[in-house]
Coordinates of C-alpha atoms in Angstrom, one line a residue:
X606 CA 50.3 -23.3 -48.2
X607 CA 49.7 -19.5 -46.7
X608 CA 51.6 -19.1 -43.5
X609 CA 49.8 -17.9 -40.4
X610 CA 50.6 -14.4 -39.5
X611 CA 50.9 -13.2 -35.7
X612 CA 48.4 -10.9 -34.8
X613 CA 49.3 -8.6 -31.9
X614 CA 46.1 -7.1 -30.5
X615 CA 47.3 -6.0 -26.8
X616 CA 50.4 -3.8 -26.4
X617 CA 53.7 -5.7 -25.8
X618 CA 54.2 -6.6 -22.0
X619 CA 50.8 -6.3 -21.2
X620 CA 49.5 -9.4 -18.9
X621 CA 46.0 -11.1 -19.5
X622 CA 44.5 -13.2 -16.9
X623 CA 41.2 -14.7 -17.7
X624 CA 37.9 -17.0 -16.5
X625 CA 38.7 -19.0 -13.3
X626 CA 42.5 -17.5 -12.7
X627 CA 41.2 -13.9 -12.8
X628 CA 38.1 -14.8 -10.1
X629 CA 40.9 -16.8 -7.9
X630 CA 43.5 -13.9 -7.9
X631 CA 40.6 -11.2 -7.2
X632 CA 39.0 -13.4 -4.7
X633 CA 42.6 -14.0 -3.0
X634 CA 43.7 -10.2 -2.9
X635 CA 39.9 -9.4 -1.2
X636 CA 40.4 -12.3 1.2
X637 CA 44.0 -11.1 2.2
X638 CA 42.9 -7.4 3.2
X639 CA 40.0 -8.7 4.7
X640 CA 42.0 -11.1 7.0
X641 CA 44.4 -8.2 7.9
X642 CA 41.4 -6.1 9.0
X643 CA 39.4 -8.9 10.8
X644 CA 41.7 -8.8 13.8
X645 CA 41.1 -5.4 14.7
X646 CA 37.2 -5.8 14.7
X647 CA 35.2 -4.8 18.1
X648 CA 36.5 -3.7 21.5
X649 CA 38.8 -6.6 22.1
X650 CA 40.5 -6.0 18.3
X651 CA 43.8 -5.6 18.3
X652 CA 45.8 -2.3 16.7
X653 CA 47.8 -1.9 14.0
X654 CA 51.3 0.0 13.5
X655 CA 51.7 1.4 10.1
X656 CA 54.6 2.9 8.9
X657 CA 54.4 5.2 5.5
X658 CA 57.6 5.2 3.2
X659 CA 58.7 8.9 5.3
X660 CA 58.9 6.7 8.5
X661 CA 55.8 8.2 9.8
X662 CA 54.1 5.9 12.1
X663 CA 50.3 5.8 12.6
X664 CA 48.7 3.2 15.3
X665 CA 45.4 3.0 14.9
X666 CA 42.4 0.1 14.8
X667 CA 40.2 2.1 12.5
X668 CA 39.4 0.2 9.3
X669 CA 39.2 3.4 7.1
X670 CA 42.3 4.8 8.4
X671 CA 44.6 1.3 7.9
X672 CA 43.2 1.2 4.3
X673 CA 44.0 4.7 3.5
X674 CA 47.6 4.2 5.2
X675 CA 48.6 0.8 3.6
X676 CA 49.8 1.4 -0.1
X677 CA 47.6 -1.8 -2.0
X678 CA 48.6 -2.8 -5.2
X679 CA 46.2 -5.2 -6.2
X680 CA 43.4 -3.9 -8.5
X681 CA 40.5 -5.8 -6.5
X682 CA 42.1 -5.1 -3.2
X683 CA 42.1 -1.5 -4.2
X684 CA 37.9 -1.6 -4.7
X685 CA 37.6 -3.1 -1.0
X686 CA 39.6 0.3 -0.1
X687 CA 37.3 2.4 -2.1
X688 CA 34.4 0.4 -0.3
X689 CA 35.8 1.4 3.1
X690 CA 36.3 4.6 2.3
X691 CA 32.6 5.3 0.5
X692 CA 31.4 3.6 4.1
X693 CA 33.2 6.2 6.0
X694 CA 32.1 9.3 4.1
X695 CA 28.7 8.0 4.2
X696 CA 27.8 7.0 7.7
X697 CA 31.4 7.3 9.6
X698 CA 31.5 4.2 11.1
X699 CA 31.4 0.1 10.3
X700 CA 34.5 0.2 7.9
X701 CA 36.2 -2.8 9.4
X702 CA 33.1 -4.7 9.2
X703 CA 32.2 -3.9 5.6
X704 CA 35.6 -5.0 4.4
X705 CA 35.6 -8.3 6.5
X706 CA 32.1 -9.2 5.0
X707 CA 32.7 -8.1 1.6
X708 CA 36.0 -10.6 1.9
X709 CA 33.8 -13.3 3.5
X710 CA 31.0 -13.1 0.7
X711 CA 34.2 -13.5 -1.8
X712 CA 35.6 -16.5 0.0
X713 CA 32.0 -18.1 0.2
X714 CA 31.5 -17.1 -3.7
X715 CA 34.8 -19.1 -4.5
X716 CA 33.7 -22.1 -2.5
X717 CA 30.5 -22.2 -4.8
X718 CA 33.1 -21.6 -7.9
X719 CA 34.7 -24.7 -7.5
X720 CA 31.5 -26.6 -7.2
X721 CA 30.9 -25.2 -10.8
X722 CA 28.4 -22.8 -10.1
X723 CA 28.0 -20.0 -12.6
X724 CA 29.0 -16.5 -11.2
X725 CA 25.8 -15.1 -12.4
X726 CA 23.3 -17.3 -10.6
X727 CA 25.8 -16.5 -7.3
X728 CA 25.6 -13.0 -8.0
X729 CA 21.9 -12.9 -8.4
X730 CA 21.6 -14.9 -5.0
X731 CA 23.8 -12.3 -3.0
X732 CA 21.7 -9.5 -4.3
X733 CA 18.3 -11.2 -3.4
X734 CA 20.0 -12.1 0.0
X735 CA 20.8 -8.3 0.2
X736 CA 17.5 -6.9 -0.4
X737 CA 15.9 -9.4 1.9
X738 CA 18.7 -8.7 4.8
X739 CA 17.9 -5.0 4.7
X740 CA 14.3 -5.7 5.0
X741 CA 14.7 -7.9 7.9
X742 CA 16.9 -5.3 9.6
X743 CA 14.1 -2.6 9.1
X744 CA 11.6 -5.0 10.5
X745 CA 13.9 -6.0 13.9
X746 CA 15.4 -2.6 14.5
X747 CA 14.0 -0.6 17.7
X748 CA 12.5 2.8 16.9
X749 CA 13.7 5.4 19.4
X750 CA 13.5 9.2 20.2
X751 CA 16.6 10.8 18.4
X752 CA 16.8 13.2 21.2
X753 CA 17.3 10.9 24.1
X754 CA 20.4 11.6 25.6
X755 CA 20.8 7.9 27.0
X756 CA 20.2 6.3 23.7
X757 CA 22.8 8.8 22.2
X758 CA 25.4 8.4 24.4
X759 CA 25.0 4.7 24.4
X760 CA 25.3 4.6 20.9
X761 CA 28.3 6.9 20.8
X762 CA 30.2 5.1 23.6
X763 CA 29.8 1.5 21.6
X764 CA 31.3 3.3 18.8
X765 CA 34.0 4.4 21.1
X766 CA 34.6 0.9 22.7
X767 CA 36.7 -0.5 20.0
X768 CA 38.9 2.5 19.5
X769 CA 42.4 3.2 21.5
X770 CA 40.3 5.8 23.8
X771 CA 38.0 3.0 24.7
X772 CA 38.7 3.7 28.4
X773 CA 37.5 7.4 28.2
X774 CA 34.2 6.4 26.1
X775 CA 31.6 7.7 29.0
X776 CA 33.3 10.9 29.3
X777 CA 33.9 11.3 25.4
X778 CA 30.5 10.2 24.3
X779 CA 28.8 13.0 26.8
X780 CA 30.6 15.5 25.0
X781 CA 29.6 14.0 21.5
X782 CA 26.1 14.2 22.3
X783 CA 26.2 17.7 23.9
X784 CA 28.1 18.9 20.8
X785 CA 25.6 17.0 18.5
X786 CA 22.4 18.4 20.2
X787 CA 23.5 21.7 20.4
X788 CA 23.9 22.1 16.5
X789 CA 21.0 19.5 15.3
X790 CA 18.7 21.6 13.0
X791 CA 15.0 20.8 11.4
X792 CA 15.3 20.7 7.5
X793 CA 11.8 19.9 5.3
X794 CA 10.3 18.2 8.7
X795 CA 13.4 15.9 9.4
X796 CA 16.2 16.6 11.9
X797 CA 19.6 16.5 10.2
X798 CA 23.0 16.8 12.1
X799 CA 25.9 18.4 9.5
X800 CA 29.2 17.3 11.0
X801 CA 30.8 20.3 9.7
X802 CA 29.4 22.5 12.2
X803 CA 31.1 20.6 14.8
X804 CA 34.7 21.3 14.7
X805 CA 37.4 19.2 15.9
X806 CA 40.5 21.1 16.9
X807 CA 43.4 19.0 18.4
X808 CA 46.3 19.6 20.7
X809 CA 49.0 17.4 22.1
X810 CA 49.5 17.9 25.9
X811 CA 47.6 17.2 28.7
X812 CA 45.6 14.0 29.0
X813 CA 42.3 13.1 27.0
X814 CA 40.1 13.9 30.3
X815 CA 41.2 17.5 29.5
X816 CA 39.2 17.3 26.3
X817 CA 36.6 20.2 26.3
X818 CA 33.1 21.3 24.3
X819 CA 33.4 25.1 23.6
X820 CA 29.9 26.5 22.7
X821 CA 31.8 28.6 20.3
X822 CA 34.8 28.3 17.8
X823 CA 38.5 28.0 18.6
X824 CA 40.9 28.9 16.0
X825 CA 44.4 27.8 15.7
X826 CA 45.4 31.5 15.2
X827 CA 47.1 34.5 17.1
X828 CA 46.1 37.9 17.7
X829 CA 47.8 39.8 14.8
X830 CA 49.4 42.7 16.8
X831 CA 51.1 42.6 20.4
X832 CA 49.4 46.0 21.4
X833 CA 46.0 44.6 20.9
X834 CA 43.7 43.7 23.9
X835 CA 44.3 39.7 24.4
X836 CA 40.8 39.2 25.7
X837 CA 37.4 40.9 25.4
X838 CA 34.3 40.5 27.2
X839 CA 30.9 41.1 25.5
X840 CA 32.6 41.0 22.2
X841 CA 30.8 42.6 19.0
X842 CA 32.1 40.3 16.4
X843 CA 33.0 41.8 12.8
X844 CA 33.6 38.8 10.1
X845 CA 35.5 40.3 7.2
X846 CA 36.4 38.6 3.7
X847 CA 38.2 41.7 2.3
X848 CA 41.5 42.8 3.1
X849 CA 42.6 45.6 5.5
X850 CA 45.1 46.5 3.1
X851 CA 45.5 49.3 0.2
X852 CA 44.6 47.2 -2.7
X853 CA 47.3 46.7 -5.6
X854 CA 46.1 47.4 -9.0
X855 CA 45.5 44.3 -11.4
X856 CA 47.9 45.9 -13.9
X857 CA 51.5 46.7 -14.1
X858 CA 51.6 50.3 -12.8
X859 CA 54.8 52.7 -12.6
X860 CA 54.6 55.6 -10.4
X861 CA 57.3 58.5 -10.9
X862 CA 58.2 60.5 -7.8
X863 CA 60.4 63.6 -8.5
X864 CA 60.4 64.8 -5.1
X865 CA 60.7 63.5 -1.5
X866 CA 57.1 65.5 -0.9
X867 CA 55.2 63.1 -3.5
X868 CA 56.5 60.1 -2.0
X869 CA 55.2 61.6 1.6
X870 CA 52.3 62.6 0.4
X871 CA 51.8 59.0 -1.4
X872 CA 52.6 57.3 1.9
X873 CA 50.3 59.6 3.8
X874 CA 47.3 58.8 1.3
X875 CA 48.1 55.0 1.7
X876 CA 47.6 55.5 5.6
X877 CA 44.5 57.6 5.1
X878 CA 43.0 54.8 3.4
X879 CA 43.6 52.4 6.1
X880 CA 42.8 54.8 8.8
X881 CA 39.4 55.3 7.4
X882 CA 39.0 51.5 7.0
X883 CA 39.4 51.0 10.8
X884 CA 37.4 54.3 11.6
X885 CA 34.2 52.4 9.7
X886 CA 34.7 49.1 11.8
X887 CA 35.3 51.1 15.0
X888 CA 31.9 53.4 14.3
X889 CA 29.7 49.9 14.0
X890 CA 31.1 49.4 17.5
X891 CA 32.6 46.2 16.5
X892 CA 35.6 45.4 19.1
X893 CA 36.6 42.0 17.4
X894 CA 37.8 41.6 13.7
X895 CA 38.2 38.0 12.1
X896 CA 39.6 38.6 8.9
X897 CA 39.8 36.0 6.1
X898 CA 42.5 37.8 3.9
X899 CA 45.6 40.0 4.8
X900 CA 45.6 42.9 7.6
X901 CA 48.6 45.6 6.7
X902 CA 50.8 46.4 9.1
X903 CA 49.6 49.9 9.6
X904 CA 45.9 48.7 9.7
X905 CA 47.0 46.5 12.6
X906 CA 48.3 49.4 14.4
X907 CA 45.3 51.4 14.2
X908 CA 42.9 48.6 15.0
X909 CA 45.2 48.2 18.5
X910 CA 45.0 52.0 18.9
X911 CA 41.3 51.6 18.7
X912 CA 41.4 48.7 21.1
X913 CA 39.9 46.0 19.1
X914 CA 41.5 42.5 18.5
X915 CA 41.9 41.2 15.4
X916 CA 42.8 37.6 13.7
X917 CA 43.9 37.5 10.0
X918 CA 44.1 34.7 7.3
X919 CA 41.2 32.7 8.9
X920 CA 40.1 30.0 6.8
X921 CA 36.9 30.0 4.8
X922 CA 35.2 26.9 6.8
X923 CA 36.2 28.5 10.1
X924 CA 34.7 31.9 9.1
X925 CA 31.4 30.3 8.0
X926 CA 31.5 28.2 11.6
X927 CA 32.2 31.7 13.4
X928 CA 29.1 33.1 11.3
X929 CA 26.7 30.2 12.5
X930 CA 28.1 30.2 16.1
X931 CA 28.3 34.3 16.5
X932 CA 25.1 35.2 14.6
X933 CA 27.4 37.8 12.5
X934 CA 27.4 38.0 9.0
X935 CA 30.4 37.7 6.4
X936 CA 30.8 41.1 5.0
X937 CA 33.0 41.4 1.5
X938 CA 33.5 44.9 1.6
X939 CA 34.3 47.1 4.3
X940 CA 32.3 50.1 3.2
X941 CA 29.2 47.5 3.9
X942 CA 30.2 47.0 7.4
X943 CA 27.2 47.9 10.0
X944 CA 25.9 47.4 13.3
X945 CA 23.5 44.6 12.3
X946 CA 26.0 42.5 10.3
X947 CA 27.9 42.0 13.8
X948 CA 27.8 39.1 15.9
X949 CA 28.1 38.5 19.8
X950 CA 29.9 36.4 22.3
X951 CA 30.7 36.4 25.7
X952 CA 34.2 36.5 25.7
X953 CA 36.9 36.3 23.1
X954 CA 40.3 35.3 24.5
X955 CA 43.8 34.5 23.4
X956 CA 44.9 31.7 25.2
X957 CA 48.3 29.5 25.4
X958 CA 47.4 25.7 24.7
X959 CA 50.5 23.5 24.6
X960 CA 53.0 26.1 23.5
X961 CA 50.9 27.6 20.7
X962 CA 48.5 30.6 21.2
X963 CA 44.7 29.9 19.9
X964 CA 41.9 32.4 20.0
X965 CA 38.8 30.9 22.1
X966 CA 35.2 32.6 21.0
X967 CA 32.8 31.3 23.7
X968 CA 29.6 32.2 25.4
X969 CA 27.5 32.6 22.4
X970 CA 23.6 33.0 22.9
X971 CA 22.7 30.1 20.5
X972 CA 25.6 28.6 18.7
X973 CA 24.7 26.3 15.6
X974 CA 28.8 25.8 15.4
X975 CA 30.5 24.4 18.5
X976 CA 34.1 23.3 18.8
X977 CA 35.5 20.0 20.5
X978 CA 39.4 20.6 21.7
X979 CA 41.0 17.2 21.7
X980 CA 44.0 16.8 24.1
X981 CA 46.1 13.6 24.9
X982 CA 49.4 12.9 26.0
X983 CA 51.3 12.2 22.6
X984 CA 50.6 13.0 18.7
X985 CA 49.3 9.2 18.2
X986 CA 46.7 9.7 21.0
X987 CA 45.7 12.8 19.8
X988 CA 45.3 11.7 16.1
X989 CA 43.3 8.5 17.3
X990 CA 41.1 10.3 20.0
X991 CA 40.3 12.8 16.8
X992 CA 39.4 9.9 14.7
X993 CA 37.2 8.3 17.2
X994 CA 35.2 11.5 18.0
X995 CA 34.5 11.7 14.2
X996 CA 33.0 8.1 14.5
X997 CA 31.3 8.9 17.6
X998 CA 29.6 11.9 15.9
X999 CA 28.6 10.0 12.9
X1000 CA 26.8 7.4 14.9
X1001 CA 24.8 10.0 16.6
X1002 CA 24.1 11.8 13.3
X1003 CA 22.9 8.5 11.8
X1004 CA 20.5 8.4 14.7
X1005 CA 19.1 11.5 14.6
X1006 CA 18.8 11.0 10.7
X1007 CA 16.9 7.4 10.9
X1008 CA 15.9 7.1 14.5
X1009 CA 16.2 3.0 14.8
X1010 CA 18.7 1.1 16.9
X1011 CA 19.8 -2.3 16.7
X1012 CA 21.9 -4.6 19.1
X1013 CA 25.8 -4.9 18.7
X1014 CA 28.1 -7.9 19.3
X1015 CA 27.0 -9.9 16.2
X1016 CA 23.5 -10.1 17.1
X1017 CA 22.1 -8.9 14.0
X1018 CA 24.4 -10.9 11.9
X1019 CA 23.3 -14.3 13.3
X1020 CA 19.4 -13.3 13.3
X1021 CA 19.9 -12.3 9.9
X1022 CA 21.8 -15.6 9.1
X1023 CA 19.1 -17.6 10.7
X1024 CA 16.1 -15.6 8.7
X1025 CA 18.2 -16.1 5.3
X1026 CA 18.6 -19.5 5.8
X1027 CA 14.5 -20.0 6.0
X1028 CA 14.6 -17.3 3.1
X1029 CA 17.0 -19.7 1.1
X1030 CA 14.1 -22.8 0.9
X1031 CA 11.6 -20.6 -0.9
X1032 CA 14.6 -20.2 -3.9
X1033 CA 15.4 -22.0 -6.7
X1034 CA 18.2 -24.8 -6.5
X1035 CA 21.3 -23.0 -6.8
X1036 CA 20.3 -19.4 -5.8
X1037 CA 19.5 -21.0 -2.8
X1038 CA 23.1 -22.1 -2.4
X1039 CA 24.4 -18.6 -3.0
X1040 CA 21.9 -17.2 -0.4
X1041 CA 22.9 -19.9 2.6
X1042 CA 26.7 -19.2 1.6
X1043 CA 25.5 -15.4 2.3
X1044 CA 24.3 -16.5 5.6
X1045 CA 27.3 -18.3 6.3
X1046 CA 29.6 -15.4 5.6
X1047 CA 27.6 -13.3 7.7
X1048 CA 28.5 -15.5 11.0
X1049 CA 32.0 -14.6 10.7
X1050 CA 31.5 -11.0 12.4
X1051 CA 30.4 -12.7 15.6
X1052 CA 32.8 -15.3 15.1
X1053 CA 35.7 -12.9 14.9
X1054 CA 34.5 -11.1 18.0
X1055 CA 34.2 -14.5 20.0
X1056 CA 37.9 -15.0 18.6
X1057 CA 39.4 -11.5 19.9
X1058 CA 37.7 -12.4 23.5
X1059 CA 39.6 -15.6 24.0
X1060 CA 36.4 -17.4 23.5
X1061 CA 35.6 -20.7 21.5
X1062 CA 34.1 -19.4 18.2
X1063 CA 32.6 -22.8 17.0
X1064 CA 30.8 -22.9 20.8
X1065 CA 29.9 -19.3 20.5
X1066 CA 28.2 -19.8 17.0
X1067 CA 26.2 -22.8 18.5
X1068 CA 25.0 -21.3 21.4
X1069 CA 23.9 -17.7 19.2
X1070 CA 22.1 -20.3 17.1
X1071 CA 20.3 -21.9 19.4
X1072 CA 19.2 -18.6 21.4
X1073 CA 18.0 -16.9 18.3
X1074 CA 16.1 -19.8 17.2
X1075 CA 14.3 -19.8 20.7
X1076 CA 13.2 -16.1 19.9
X1077 CA 16.4 -14.3 21.3
X1078 CA 16.9 -11.9 18.7
X1079 CA 19.6 -9.5 20.7
X1080 CA 21.5 -12.4 21.9
X1081 CA 25.6 -11.3 21.2
X1082 CA 28.6 -11.8 22.2
X1083 CA 29.7 -9.8 25.3
X1084 CA 33.1 -9.4 24.4
X1085 CA 34.1 -7.7 27.7
X1086 CA 32.6 -10.3 30.3
X1087 CA 33.3 -13.1 27.7
X1088 CA 30.0 -14.5 27.6
X1089 CA 26.8 -14.7 25.5
X1090 CA 24.1 -12.1 26.7
X1091 CA 21.2 -9.4 25.7
X1092 CA 23.0 -6.7 24.0
X1093 CA 20.1 -4.2 24.2
X1094 CA 20.2 -4.6 27.8
X1095 CA 24.1 -4.2 28.0
X1096 CA 23.4 -1.0 25.8
X1097 CA 25.7 -2.0 23.3
X1098 CA 23.7 -0.7 20.4
X1099 CA 24.2 1.0 16.7
X1100 CA 22.5 2.7 14.5
X1101 CA 20.1 0.7 11.8
X1102 CA 21.7 3.0 9.2
X1103 CA 25.2 1.9 9.7
X1104 CA 24.0 -1.9 9.5
X1105 CA 22.0 -1.7 6.2
X1106 CA 25.0 0.5 4.9
X1107 CA 27.7 -2.3 6.0
X1108 CA 25.1 -5.0 4.2
X1109 CA 24.8 -2.7 1.1
X1110 CA 28.4 -2.1 0.6
X1111 CA 29.9 -5.1 1.3
X1112 CA 27.7 -7.2 -1.3
X1113 CA 28.3 -4.4 -3.7
X1114 CA 31.9 -4.9 -3.5
X1115 CA 31.6 -8.6 -3.5
X1116 CA 29.2 -8.9 -6.7
X1117 CA 31.3 -6.1 -8.8
X1118 CA 34.6 -8.3 -8.1
X1119 CA 32.3 -11.5 -8.8
X1120 CA 31.4 -10.1 -12.1
X1121 CA 35.2 -9.8 -13.6
X1122 CA 36.3 -12.8 -15.4
X1123 CA 39.3 -10.7 -17.2
X1124 CA 42.0 -8.6 -16.3
X1125 CA 44.2 -7.1 -18.7
X1126 CA 46.8 -5.1 -17.2
X1127 CA 49.2 -2.8 -19.3
X1128 CA 53.0 -3.1 -19.0
X1129 CA 54.6 -0.7 -16.5
X1130 CA 56.7 1.9 -18.1
X1131 CA 60.2 0.8 -18.1
X1132 CA 62.8 2.8 -16.0
X1133 CA 65.5 3.7 -18.4
X1134 CA 68.9 3.2 -17.5
X1135 CA 70.9 6.5 -16.7
X1136 CA 73.1 6.5 -19.8
X1137 CA 70.2 6.4 -22.0
X1138 CA 68.4 9.2 -19.9
X1139 CA 71.8 11.3 -20.4
X1140 CA 72.0 10.6 -24.0
X1141 CA 68.2 11.8 -24.7
X1142 CA 68.7 15.1 -22.6
X1143 CA 71.9 15.8 -24.9
X1144 CA 69.7 15.0 -28.0
X1145 CA 66.8 17.2 -26.6
X1146 CA 69.7 20.2 -25.9
X1147 CA 71.0 20.2 -29.4
X1148 CA 67.6 20.2 -31.1
X1149 CA 66.3 23.3 -29.3
X1150 CA 69.7 25.2 -29.4
X1151 CA 69.8 28.5 -31.7
X1152 CA 72.8 29.8 -32.9
X1153 CA 73.1 33.5 -34.1
X1154 CA 75.9 34.6 -36.9

């Protein structure tokens, strides 16, 4: 009788989970992440205090930031973190909603799996529900004028209402809309707003009400030489992507100096080169120089003598913003500088902001890049205000890109749930179950909003279903006043683009996790004991040592 030979396929220490156990593990991980984020949803949502391994604390209610800061271990949970990041990169808002929904889709799918419904049928049902939901959003969304300041302000204000800085939302949304409308551009017949053209600079100190919009650029730099002017009106600005230094040769070179005269001539030659560089800049009429590279000490002296204000080592991204704001062209060689490449600003000034010097370039004629200088009482507040401004800018950009809006407060989700329940009746039996579970999952958003406002979720959902069935498509949870109201009339509005992206991203994440039926995890690398490490080091040293007789 032949003896069975054990066959090792996976590496020793590998772990394998298959079928139902694999799905259950993934669904549980996604559910934990979704539940952690659920309480921070909406204007009455709570914030999280996150402490990293170095002891640095972050206080935030922003979904993307929470997920970025917590170190997630489980691979399925990591997928949700990726989805939130993609949502943030794509539309800049709705990160909490997308994770909460993805988690709920998976919980509902788990219920169907327990009823022996095959994952492929659930996936098919979810994908059909997603396509139908996106279509419904397009149908019910209200078209708006993308340059209507009131609409844009309300959209920005809704995005800010769930942040720590919510009490300043009217003030901040005004700033954001002013900044956005200043830099919006028409491309291929469509309007677009690039967030790169709105620089958000932050400095702690003062209060959030001191946050200001500068129609120009603010640089976190100082003037290079104390003798230079600190304020220049009617500035003619040169942007240099070249060092104001005598360039070193690329190869190693030695200069043999045999007498002090030769050394003096060598230094004089260096000074002559630097002087001629400064003369060229001065001849164009420039009185402000922003340099991406270094400026030699001697060149600084000559620039100061010529009454030119200079700043060195400016970031490439800031140089591009300066070019857009002032109309200057970036020059890569001092020899190419001429009056027609200079930009203009009413004022360039070095100011002290919170014990640090900053250079303000303001009063540009038609700036296509602007700066929002965020202030706040503490580091945490300034950081959170910066994140809030980013989200508000993103939603304004979304409305400019696709001028359609929907109401907030869970109104869209309830409307979608209602429409999906009707749509489910037209589908084959088991897919119908998947679409109905999908609709149920959507109702979790208004349910969480009601919960955070201290309302009774079951009563709220029942009342919302009744109102939507009666044709009130914008009835939602008025979290601030703890009642159900027409959210459009309350100006709680969101871009349709964000809602569609939330539905797509959450469904895709859930589907991806549902398709997994096998988890094969490699063994983690073994930690060597100190004695073994020492022995290995000695062996290595012996092997590499060379002796000479």
